[in-house]
Coordinates of C-alpha atoms in Angstrom, one line a residue:
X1 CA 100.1 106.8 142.3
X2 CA 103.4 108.7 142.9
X3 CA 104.9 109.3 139.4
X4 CA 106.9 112.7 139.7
X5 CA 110.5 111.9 138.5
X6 CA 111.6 115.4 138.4
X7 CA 109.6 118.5 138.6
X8 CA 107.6 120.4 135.7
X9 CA 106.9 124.0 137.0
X10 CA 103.7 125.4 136.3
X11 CA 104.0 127.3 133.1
X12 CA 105.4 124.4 131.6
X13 CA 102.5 121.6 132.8
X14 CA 100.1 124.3 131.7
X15 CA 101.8 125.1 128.3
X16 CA 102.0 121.5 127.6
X17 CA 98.4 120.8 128.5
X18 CA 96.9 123.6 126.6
X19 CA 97.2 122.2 123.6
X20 CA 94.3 119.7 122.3
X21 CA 96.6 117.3 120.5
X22 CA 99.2 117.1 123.3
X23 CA 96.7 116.2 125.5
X24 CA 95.3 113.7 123.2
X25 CA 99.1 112.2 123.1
X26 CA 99.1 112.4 126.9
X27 CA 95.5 110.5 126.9
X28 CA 97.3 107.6 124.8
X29 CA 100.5 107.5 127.1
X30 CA 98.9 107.6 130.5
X31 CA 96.1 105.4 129.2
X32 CA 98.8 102.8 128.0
X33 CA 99.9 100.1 130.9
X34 CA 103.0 99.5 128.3
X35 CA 105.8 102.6 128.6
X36 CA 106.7 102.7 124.9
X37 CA 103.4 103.5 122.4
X38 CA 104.7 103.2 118.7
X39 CA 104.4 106.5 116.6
X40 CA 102.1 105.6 114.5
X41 CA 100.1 103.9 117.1
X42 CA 99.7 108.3 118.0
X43 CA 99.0 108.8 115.2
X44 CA 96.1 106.6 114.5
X45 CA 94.6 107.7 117.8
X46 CA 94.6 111.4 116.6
X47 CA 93.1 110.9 113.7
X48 CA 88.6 111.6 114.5
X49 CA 88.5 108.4 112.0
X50 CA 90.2 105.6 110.8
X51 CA 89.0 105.2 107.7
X52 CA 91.1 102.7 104.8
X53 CA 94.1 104.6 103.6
X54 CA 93.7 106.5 100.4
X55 CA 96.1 108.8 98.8
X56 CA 94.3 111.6 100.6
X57 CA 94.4 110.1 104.3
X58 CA 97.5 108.5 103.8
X59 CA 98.9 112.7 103.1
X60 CA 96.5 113.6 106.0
X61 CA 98.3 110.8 108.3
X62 CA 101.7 111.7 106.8
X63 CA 100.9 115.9 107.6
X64 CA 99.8 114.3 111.5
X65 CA 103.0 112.1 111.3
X66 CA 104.8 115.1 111.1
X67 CA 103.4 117.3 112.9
X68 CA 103.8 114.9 116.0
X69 CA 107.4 114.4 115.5
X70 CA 108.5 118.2 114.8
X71 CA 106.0 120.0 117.4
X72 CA 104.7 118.1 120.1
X73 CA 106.8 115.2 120.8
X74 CA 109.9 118.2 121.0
X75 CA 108.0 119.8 123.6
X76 CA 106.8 117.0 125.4
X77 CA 110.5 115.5 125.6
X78 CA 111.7 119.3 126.5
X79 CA 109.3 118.8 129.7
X80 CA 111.1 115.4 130.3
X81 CA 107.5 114.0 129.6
X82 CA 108.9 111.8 126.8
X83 CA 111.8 110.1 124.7
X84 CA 111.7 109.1 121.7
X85 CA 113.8 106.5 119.7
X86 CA 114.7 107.7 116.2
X87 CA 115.5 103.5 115.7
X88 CA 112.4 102.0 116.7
X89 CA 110.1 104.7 116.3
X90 CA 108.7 104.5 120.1
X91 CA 107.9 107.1 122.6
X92 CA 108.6 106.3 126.0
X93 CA 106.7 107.7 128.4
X94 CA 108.0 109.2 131.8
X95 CA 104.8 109.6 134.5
X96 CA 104.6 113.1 136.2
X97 CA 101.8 113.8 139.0
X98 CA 101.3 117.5 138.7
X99 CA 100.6 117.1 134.5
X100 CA 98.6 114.2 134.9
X101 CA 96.4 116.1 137.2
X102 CA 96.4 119.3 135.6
X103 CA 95.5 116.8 132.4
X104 CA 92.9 115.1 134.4
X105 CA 91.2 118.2 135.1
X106 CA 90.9 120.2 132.0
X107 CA 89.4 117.1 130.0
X108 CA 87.1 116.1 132.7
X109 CA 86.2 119.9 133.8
X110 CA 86.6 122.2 130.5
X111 CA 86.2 119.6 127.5

């Protein structure tokens, strides 16, 4: 499956897949057969548990909320990996070869 719409150099698909939460958002959009994945849909896949929201995990999801939306999503969408819509709080994926099988390998080989 073909995906490369333009081309990630090395540093960058390693950089990108270095990092355990990026590759646990990458996990979510390759795993997706829909190209948009809501934010929070991320979210809740990041969290090690789902448990009922409290005033403590609702802070938790919040901190993750964040932390998706200021660190990784910029650098995902900075690889051309990614959009995302302010409006309907989506992130659209864009399929890349070389980052999907650099991402393939380290969480089959080195996880």
């Amino acid at each position: 499956m073909s995906h490369i719409t333009h081309t990630i150099s090395t540093d960058t698909a390693i950089h990108i897949v270095a990092n355990q939460r990026r590759r646990s958002v990458l996990t979510q959009l390759i795993e997706n057969e829909r190209n948009d994945v809501g934010l929070d849909v991320l979210a809740k896949h990041l969290s090690p548990e789902n448990p009922p929201p409290d005033s403590v995990e609702t802070a938790n999801s919040e901190r993750l909320l964040l932390d998706l939306y200021h660190n990784h999503l910029p650098k995902l969408e900075d690889a051309g990996l990614v959009e995302y819509d302010d409006r309907t709080e989506t992130v659209r994926y864009h399929p890349n070869e070389r980052v999907e099988k650099l991402h393939q390998f380290v969480t089959a080989e080195l996880e």
